[in-house]
Amino acid sequence: MKTTRTGNFAIGFRRGWSDWQKNLPALLAWARQAGLGVIDLGNDADTTAKQVSDAGLKVGSADLKDWGALLSPDAGKRKDAVAKNAEYVKAAAAAGAKSYFICLLPEKPELKRSENFAFAVESFNQLAPALEKAGAAVVIEGYPGNGALVCTPEGYREFFKQAPSKSMAINYDPSHLIRMGIDPIRFLNEFGPRVRHVHGKDTEVFAENLYEFGHEQPATFANPRGFGGWAWRYAIPGHGNMRWTEAFKILKSHNYQGAVSIELEDDQFNGSEEGEKTGLVLGAQFLEGC
C-alpha cells in the first residue's frame, strides 16, 4: 500500500458523493487495486467500518452525526446530539473508527460568534468522556463555511483552551489555510501535536486574479473556478501551493501516527468516474514522493 516518503504515512482518500463510490464493496476493491490502504467514511461508520477492516483497509476518519445540533442554541437538541454521538462513537470505535471528523458550523450562524462558540465548547466537553473511553478523538477541520468557529489559529487556540481534553484534535487540511491566507507550515509548527488526521488537498492561488479581485469582494463580471473562488481553487496534492514534504517532516517530528487521505475537490478531475480515479491516483503518486 502507498505511503509517503517522509514519515511513511499511509495514503488513502475520503469517500466522495459520486455514483461510483456509493457501492462500498466495489470501492474498497478498487482502493486495494490502486494501493490506497485508508478510507474516510461518512456518518455511517457504525455499520460500514467493519466492511473496511474486513477488506484489509483502515478507517482514516468517520464523520460525526448531527453537526448542527451539537452547536444548536437549543440545550435539549445539544444534549440529544451528544448522547447520540456518544453511542455512535462507542459502536464505530469498536469497529475500527478512532477519528471523528467535523467542521464547527453552527445551526444558527446569525447569532453572535461568542454564543455559538460557547455551545460548541459545552457539547464537546460533554462528549469528551465517551471519546476518551473509546480511545478516540474528534478531528476538527478548519473549513471556513458560514459562521465557522474553529478554522483559524485564534479559533483553534481558544477551543483547546476551553475544551482541553486530548480527545479534541485537528483534521489538518492545508487547502483551507492557504485559501484564507494563513501559512499552513506555521500553523503546523504551532498545532502539530494536536493533529490526528490529515487531508491531502491543495489550493492553487492565482496571483493575477488575486490582484484583480482581492479576497473580500466577489467579481462582477468574471466567473469563479469550480471548487474554488475567483483567485483560488482546490486541487489535488502537487497541483497547488502546499509544501508537502516540509509538512510531513513536522508531522514526523511530532510522532504523527495517522494517515493522509486525499479529499478530491478539483475541477480538473471531478465529474466522471475515470477523472476522479485518475485524480486520486495522481494525488497519491505525488504524495508518495514527498
Tab-separated table of C-alpha atoms in Angstrom:
chain	number	residue	atom	x	y	z
A	1	MET	CA	0.000	0.000	0.000
A	2	LYS	CA	1.174	3.532	-0.768
A	3	THR	CA	2.926	5.616	1.908
A	4	THR	CA	4.670	8.971	1.968
A	5	ARG	CA	8.452	9.012	1.533
A	6	THR	CA	8.799	11.282	4.564
A	7	GLY	CA	7.201	9.799	7.661
A	8	ASN	CA	5.915	6.649	5.977
A	9	PHE	CA	2.325	7.819	6.471
A	10	ALA	CA	-0.359	5.660	4.870
A	11	ILE	CA	-2.091	7.268	1.876
A	12	GLY	CA	-5.824	6.929	1.323
A	13	PHE	CA	-8.840	9.010	0.369
A	14	ARG	CA	-12.121	10.432	1.618
A	15	ARG	CA	-15.165	8.644	0.231
A	16	GLY	CA	-16.974	11.016	-2.097
A	17	TRP	CA	-20.514	11.519	-3.286
A	18	SER	CA	-20.241	10.237	-6.870
A	19	ASP	CA	-22.333	7.299	-8.002
A	20	TRP	CA	-19.340	5.015	-8.491
A	21	GLN	CA	-18.354	5.499	-4.829
A	22	LYS	CA	-21.762	4.515	-3.446
A	23	ASN	CA	-21.065	0.785	-3.851
A	24	LEU	CA	-18.765	0.314	-0.872
A	25	PRO	CA	-17.541	-3.246	-1.634
A	26	ALA	CA	-16.625	-2.199	-5.193
A	27	LEU	CA	-14.987	0.984	-3.899
A	28	LEU	CA	-12.874	-0.962	-1.409
A	29	ALA	CA	-11.809	-3.408	-4.122
A	30	TRP	CA	-10.722	-0.514	-6.349
A	31	ALA	CA	-8.855	1.116	-3.448
A	32	ARG	CA	-6.873	-2.061	-2.819
A	33	GLN	CA	-6.058	-2.365	-6.511
A	34	ALA	CA	-4.882	1.268	-6.556
A	35	GLY	CA	-2.703	0.759	-3.477
A	36	LEU	CA	-4.794	3.045	-1.255
A	37	GLY	CA	-4.999	1.464	2.171
A	38	VAL	CA	-7.103	4.030	4.052
A	39	ILE	CA	-10.619	5.354	3.504
A	40	ASP	CA	-12.506	8.125	5.284
A	41	LEU	CA	-16.169	7.350	5.872
A	42	GLY	CA	-19.308	9.407	6.387
A	43	ASN	CA	-21.542	9.295	9.451
A	44	ASP	CA	-22.360	5.622	8.935
A	45	ALA	CA	-19.158	4.158	10.351
A	46	ASP	CA	-21.069	2.158	12.947
A	47	THR	CA	-22.301	-0.012	10.047
A	48	THR	CA	-19.514	0.439	7.448
A	49	ALA	CA	-16.231	0.458	9.404
A	50	LYS	CA	-16.225	-3.332	9.772
A	51	GLN	CA	-16.569	-3.701	5.995
A	52	VAL	CA	-13.421	-1.611	5.626
A	53	SER	CA	-11.400	-3.669	8.083
A	54	ASP	CA	-12.727	-6.947	6.634
A	55	ALA	CA	-11.425	-5.777	3.240
A	56	GLY	CA	-7.961	-5.274	4.713
A	57	LEU	CA	-8.096	-1.465	4.777
A	58	LYS	CA	-8.141	1.039	7.635
A	59	VAL	CA	-10.616	3.787	8.504
A	60	GLY	CA	-8.923	7.173	8.411
A	61	SER	CA	-11.789	9.223	9.832
A	62	ALA	CA	-15.557	8.971	10.169
A	63	ASP	CA	-17.987	11.879	10.281
A	64	LEU	CA	-19.809	12.676	13.494
A	65	LYS	CA	-23.601	12.832	13.363
A	66	ASP	CA	-25.857	15.901	13.664
A	67	TRP	CA	-23.212	18.595	13.302
A	68	GLY	CA	-25.638	21.490	13.536
A	69	ALA	CA	-27.452	20.064	16.565
A	70	LEU	CA	-24.181	19.873	18.503
A	71	LEU	CA	-23.945	23.652	18.081
A	72	SER	CA	-27.646	24.429	18.475
A	73	PRO	CA	-28.865	27.196	20.806
A	74	ASP	CA	-31.471	24.669	21.981
A	75	ALA	CA	-29.972	22.955	25.032
A	76	GLY	CA	-32.216	19.925	24.566
A	77	LYS	CA	-31.059	19.418	20.976
A	78	ARG	CA	-27.423	19.697	22.059
A	79	LYS	CA	-27.947	17.152	24.831
A	80	ASP	CA	-29.628	14.702	22.464
A	81	ALA	CA	-26.894	15.144	19.846
A	82	VAL	CA	-24.175	14.498	22.429
A	83	ALA	CA	-25.946	11.334	23.607
A	84	LYS	CA	-26.465	10.098	20.027
A	85	ASN	CA	-22.819	10.704	19.162
A	86	ALA	CA	-21.593	9.040	22.344
A	87	GLU	CA	-23.415	5.847	21.332
A	88	TYR	CA	-22.227	6.202	17.742
A	89	VAL	CA	-18.582	6.580	18.815
A	90	LYS	CA	-18.855	3.552	21.082
A	91	ALA	CA	-20.144	1.363	18.229
A	92	ALA	CA	-17.939	2.733	15.457
A	93	ALA	CA	-14.752	2.738	17.525
A	94	ALA	CA	-15.254	-0.943	18.297
A	95	ALA	CA	-15.324	-1.493	14.510
A	96	GLY	CA	-12.071	0.415	13.976
A	97	ALA	CA	-13.008	4.104	13.618
A	98	LYS	CA	-10.969	6.206	16.018
A	99	SER	CA	-11.026	9.721	14.500
A	100	TYR	CA	-14.324	11.621	14.127
A	101	PHE	CA	-14.498	14.387	11.572
A	102	ILE	CA	-16.465	17.604	11.952
A	103	CYS	CA	-16.478	21.247	10.905
A	104	LEU	CA	-17.814	23.525	13.629
A	105	LEU	CA	-20.635	25.114	11.647
A	106	PRO	CA	-23.387	26.477	13.914
A	107	GLU	CA	-27.052	25.731	13.436
A	108	LYS	CA	-27.783	29.456	13.596
A	109	PRO	CA	-24.781	31.367	12.194
A	110	GLU	CA	-26.648	34.646	12.576
A	111	LEU	CA	-26.115	34.515	16.351
A	112	LYS	CA	-23.088	36.108	17.991
A	113	ARG	CA	-19.983	34.067	17.315
A	114	SER	CA	-19.179	34.036	21.027
A	115	GLU	CA	-22.581	32.462	21.761
A	116	ASN	CA	-22.168	29.719	19.179
A	117	PHE	CA	-18.634	29.103	20.389
A	118	ALA	CA	-19.924	28.542	23.909
A	119	PHE	CA	-22.458	25.971	22.611
A	120	ALA	CA	-19.640	24.100	20.860
A	121	VAL	CA	-17.424	24.078	23.936
A	122	GLU	CA	-20.272	22.773	26.103
A	123	SER	CA	-21.174	19.958	23.697
A	124	PHE	CA	-17.645	18.730	23.120
A	125	ASN	CA	-16.691	18.840	26.773
A	126	GLN	CA	-19.722	16.619	27.370
A	127	LEU	CA	-18.744	14.269	24.523
A	128	ALA	CA	-15.111	14.027	25.615
A	129	PRO	CA	-15.564	11.206	28.200
A	130	ALA	CA	-17.104	8.914	25.568
A	131	LEU	CA	-14.265	9.671	23.170
A	132	GLU	CA	-11.630	9.109	25.827
A	133	LYS	CA	-13.171	5.799	26.868
A	134	ALA	CA	-13.132	4.636	23.237
A	135	GLY	CA	-9.545	5.777	22.691
A	136	ALA	CA	-10.905	8.109	20.028
A	137	ALA	CA	-10.815	11.796	19.139
A	138	VAL	CA	-12.783	14.460	17.337
A	139	VAL	CA	-10.764	15.861	14.419
A	140	ILE	CA	-11.903	19.397	13.624
A	141	GLU	CA	-11.372	20.641	10.082
A	142	GLY	CA	-10.957	24.359	9.514
A	143	TYR	CA	-13.352	24.733	6.596
A	144	PRO	CA	-14.308	28.440	6.594
A	145	GLY	CA	-18.004	27.928	5.929
A	146	ASN	CA	-20.939	30.057	7.043
A	147	GLY	CA	-20.301	31.046	10.661
A	148	ALA	CA	-17.423	28.557	11.066
A	149	LEU	CA	-15.984	28.824	14.560
A	150	VAL	CA	-12.716	26.876	14.570
A	151	CYS	CA	-10.831	27.394	11.323
A	152	THR	CA	-8.090	29.914	12.209
A	153	PRO	CA	-5.247	29.838	14.742
A	154	GLU	CA	-7.280	32.098	17.033
A	155	GLY	CA	-10.241	29.729	16.969
A	156	TYR	CA	-8.254	26.517	17.456
A	157	ARG	CA	-6.160	28.043	20.239
A	158	GLU	CA	-9.173	29.199	22.244
A	159	PHE	CA	-11.119	25.994	21.634
A	160	PHE	CA	-8.329	23.811	23.001
A	161	LYS	CA	-8.040	26.159	25.980
A	162	GLN	CA	-11.726	25.801	26.824
A	163	ALA	CA	-12.037	22.133	25.773
A	164	PRO	CA	-8.646	20.785	26.897
A	165	SER	CA	-9.273	17.032	26.583
A	166	LYS	CA	-6.731	15.321	24.349
A	167	SER	CA	-9.745	13.805	22.586
A	168	MET	CA	-10.110	17.205	20.917
A	169	ALA	CA	-7.834	17.189	17.876
A	170	ILE	CA	-7.273	18.570	14.383
A	171	ASN	CA	-8.013	17.358	10.899
A	172	TYR	CA	-5.167	19.205	9.162
A	173	ASP	CA	-6.332	20.359	5.737
A	174	PRO	CA	-3.858	22.915	4.375
A	175	SER	CA	-6.112	23.805	1.448
A	176	HIS	CA	-8.393	25.861	3.679
A	177	LEU	CA	-5.494	27.640	5.373
A	178	ILE	CA	-3.942	28.584	2.023
A	179	ARG	CA	-7.306	29.803	0.770
A	180	MET	CA	-7.610	32.096	3.810
A	181	GLY	CA	-4.039	33.403	3.536
A	182	ILE	CA	-2.848	31.548	6.659
A	183	ASP	CA	0.619	29.984	6.446
A	184	PRO	CA	-0.034	26.203	6.668
A	185	ILE	CA	3.523	25.440	7.794
A	186	ARG	CA	3.491	27.978	10.608
A	187	PHE	CA	0.097	26.580	11.646
A	188	LEU	CA	1.552	23.065	11.762
A	189	ASN	CA	4.528	24.236	13.802
A	190	GLU	CA	2.105	25.636	16.387
A	191	PHE	CA	-0.550	22.930	16.388
A	192	GLY	CA	1.341	19.835	15.211
A	193	PRO	CA	0.860	17.845	18.440
A	194	ARG	CA	-2.927	18.197	18.069
A	195	VAL	CA	-3.079	16.807	14.519
A	196	ARG	CA	-4.690	13.379	14.383
A	197	HIS	CA	-5.741	13.205	10.731
A	198	VAL	CA	-4.592	14.869	7.501
A	199	HIS	CA	-6.445	15.667	4.302
A	200	GLY	CA	-4.363	15.514	1.151
A	201	LYS	CA	-5.907	18.529	-0.524
A	202	ASP	CA	-4.135	21.515	-2.019
A	203	THR	CA	-5.056	25.030	-3.109
A	204	GLU	CA	-3.785	26.818	-6.192
A	205	VAL	CA	-3.691	30.598	-5.803
A	206	PHE	CA	-3.821	32.772	-8.935
A	207	ALA	CA	-1.649	35.823	-8.297
A	208	GLU	CA	-3.073	37.819	-11.188
A	209	ASN	CA	-6.633	37.154	-10.084
A	210	LEU	CA	-5.740	37.991	-6.502
A	211	TYR	CA	-4.643	41.404	-7.751
A	212	GLU	CA	-7.728	41.724	-9.925
A	213	PHE	CA	-10.345	40.686	-7.357
A	214	GLY	CA	-8.695	40.518	-3.927
A	215	HIS	CA	-10.083	38.400	-1.074
A	216	GLU	CA	-13.096	40.359	0.109
A	217	GLN	CA	-15.380	41.032	-2.859
A	218	PRO	CA	-16.892	38.720	-5.491
A	219	ALA	CA	-16.094	39.578	-9.078
A	220	THR	CA	-18.735	41.453	-11.022
A	221	PHE	CA	-18.034	40.034	-14.473
A	222	ALA	CA	-15.742	37.005	-14.080
A	223	ASN	CA	-16.871	33.523	-13.062
A	224	PRO	CA	-15.418	31.619	-10.084
A	225	ARG	CA	-13.494	28.392	-10.572
A	226	GLY	CA	-15.102	25.044	-9.828
A	227	PHE	CA	-14.275	24.003	-6.250
A	228	GLY	CA	-12.901	27.469	-5.685
A	229	GLY	CA	-13.359	31.202	-5.930
A	230	TRP	CA	-12.114	33.955	-8.228
A	231	ALA	CA	-8.492	33.917	-7.075
A	232	TRP	CA	-8.056	30.320	-5.898
A	233	ARG	CA	-9.191	26.741	-6.441
A	234	TYR	CA	-8.900	23.486	-4.511
A	235	ALA	CA	-6.604	20.963	-6.182
A	236	ILE	CA	-5.058	17.534	-5.786
A	237	PRO	CA	-1.703	17.404	-3.964
A	238	GLY	CA	1.045	18.671	-6.234
A	239	HIS	CA	-1.221	20.954	-8.265
A	240	GLY	CA	-1.291	23.761	-5.691
A	241	ASN	CA	0.879	25.856	-3.399
A	242	MET	CA	1.335	23.474	-0.439
A	243	ARG	CA	4.840	22.446	0.699
A	244	TRP	CA	4.007	18.823	1.482
A	245	THR	CA	7.458	17.441	2.270
A	246	GLU	CA	8.057	20.204	4.800
A	247	ALA	CA	4.709	19.434	6.433
A	248	PHE	CA	5.481	15.715	6.642
A	249	LYS	CA	8.818	16.469	8.306
A	250	ILE	CA	6.994	18.453	11.000
A	251	LEU	CA	4.374	15.739	11.467
A	252	LYS	CA	7.114	13.116	11.770
A	253	SER	CA	8.851	15.212	14.434
A	254	HIS	CA	5.609	15.141	16.428
A	255	ASN	CA	5.312	11.352	16.041
A	256	TYR	CA	2.167	11.632	13.938
A	257	GLN	CA	0.540	8.194	13.647
A	258	GLY	CA	-2.320	8.900	11.267
A	259	ALA	CA	-2.864	8.778	7.525
A	260	VAL	CA	-3.028	11.257	4.652
A	261	SER	CA	-6.429	10.976	2.962
A	262	ILE	CA	-6.940	12.698	-0.385
A	263	GLU	CA	-10.149	14.716	-0.427
A	264	LEU	CA	-10.880	15.053	-4.119
A	265	GLU	CA	-12.261	18.503	-4.905
A	266	ASP	CA	-10.586	19.575	-8.140
A	267	ASP	CA	-12.302	20.920	-11.235
A	268	GLN	CA	-9.674	19.216	-13.383
A	269	PHE	CA	-10.747	15.743	-12.224
A	270	ASN	CA	-14.186	15.733	-10.589
A	271	GLY	CA	-17.252	14.902	-12.632
A	272	SER	CA	-16.602	11.455	-14.052
A	273	GLU	CA	-15.567	8.082	-12.675
A	274	GLU	CA	-12.482	7.981	-14.891
A	275	GLY	CA	-11.452	11.516	-13.975
A	276	GLU	CA	-11.937	11.023	-10.254
A	277	LYS	CA	-9.996	7.770	-10.203
A	278	THR	CA	-7.213	9.472	-12.143
A	279	GLY	CA	-7.163	12.403	-9.701
A	280	LEU	CA	-6.929	10.107	-6.691
A	281	VAL	CA	-4.136	8.031	-8.240
A	282	LEU	CA	-2.111	11.075	-9.370
A	283	GLY	CA	-2.509	12.723	-5.980
A	284	ALA	CA	-1.339	9.555	-4.235
A	285	GLN	CA	1.636	9.181	-6.571
A	286	PHE	CA	2.721	12.734	-5.796
A	287	LEU	CA	2.400	12.199	-2.031
A	288	GLU	CA	4.497	9.021	-2.302
A	289	GLY	CA	7.414	11.166	-3.393
A	290	CYS	CA	7.084	13.749	-0.623
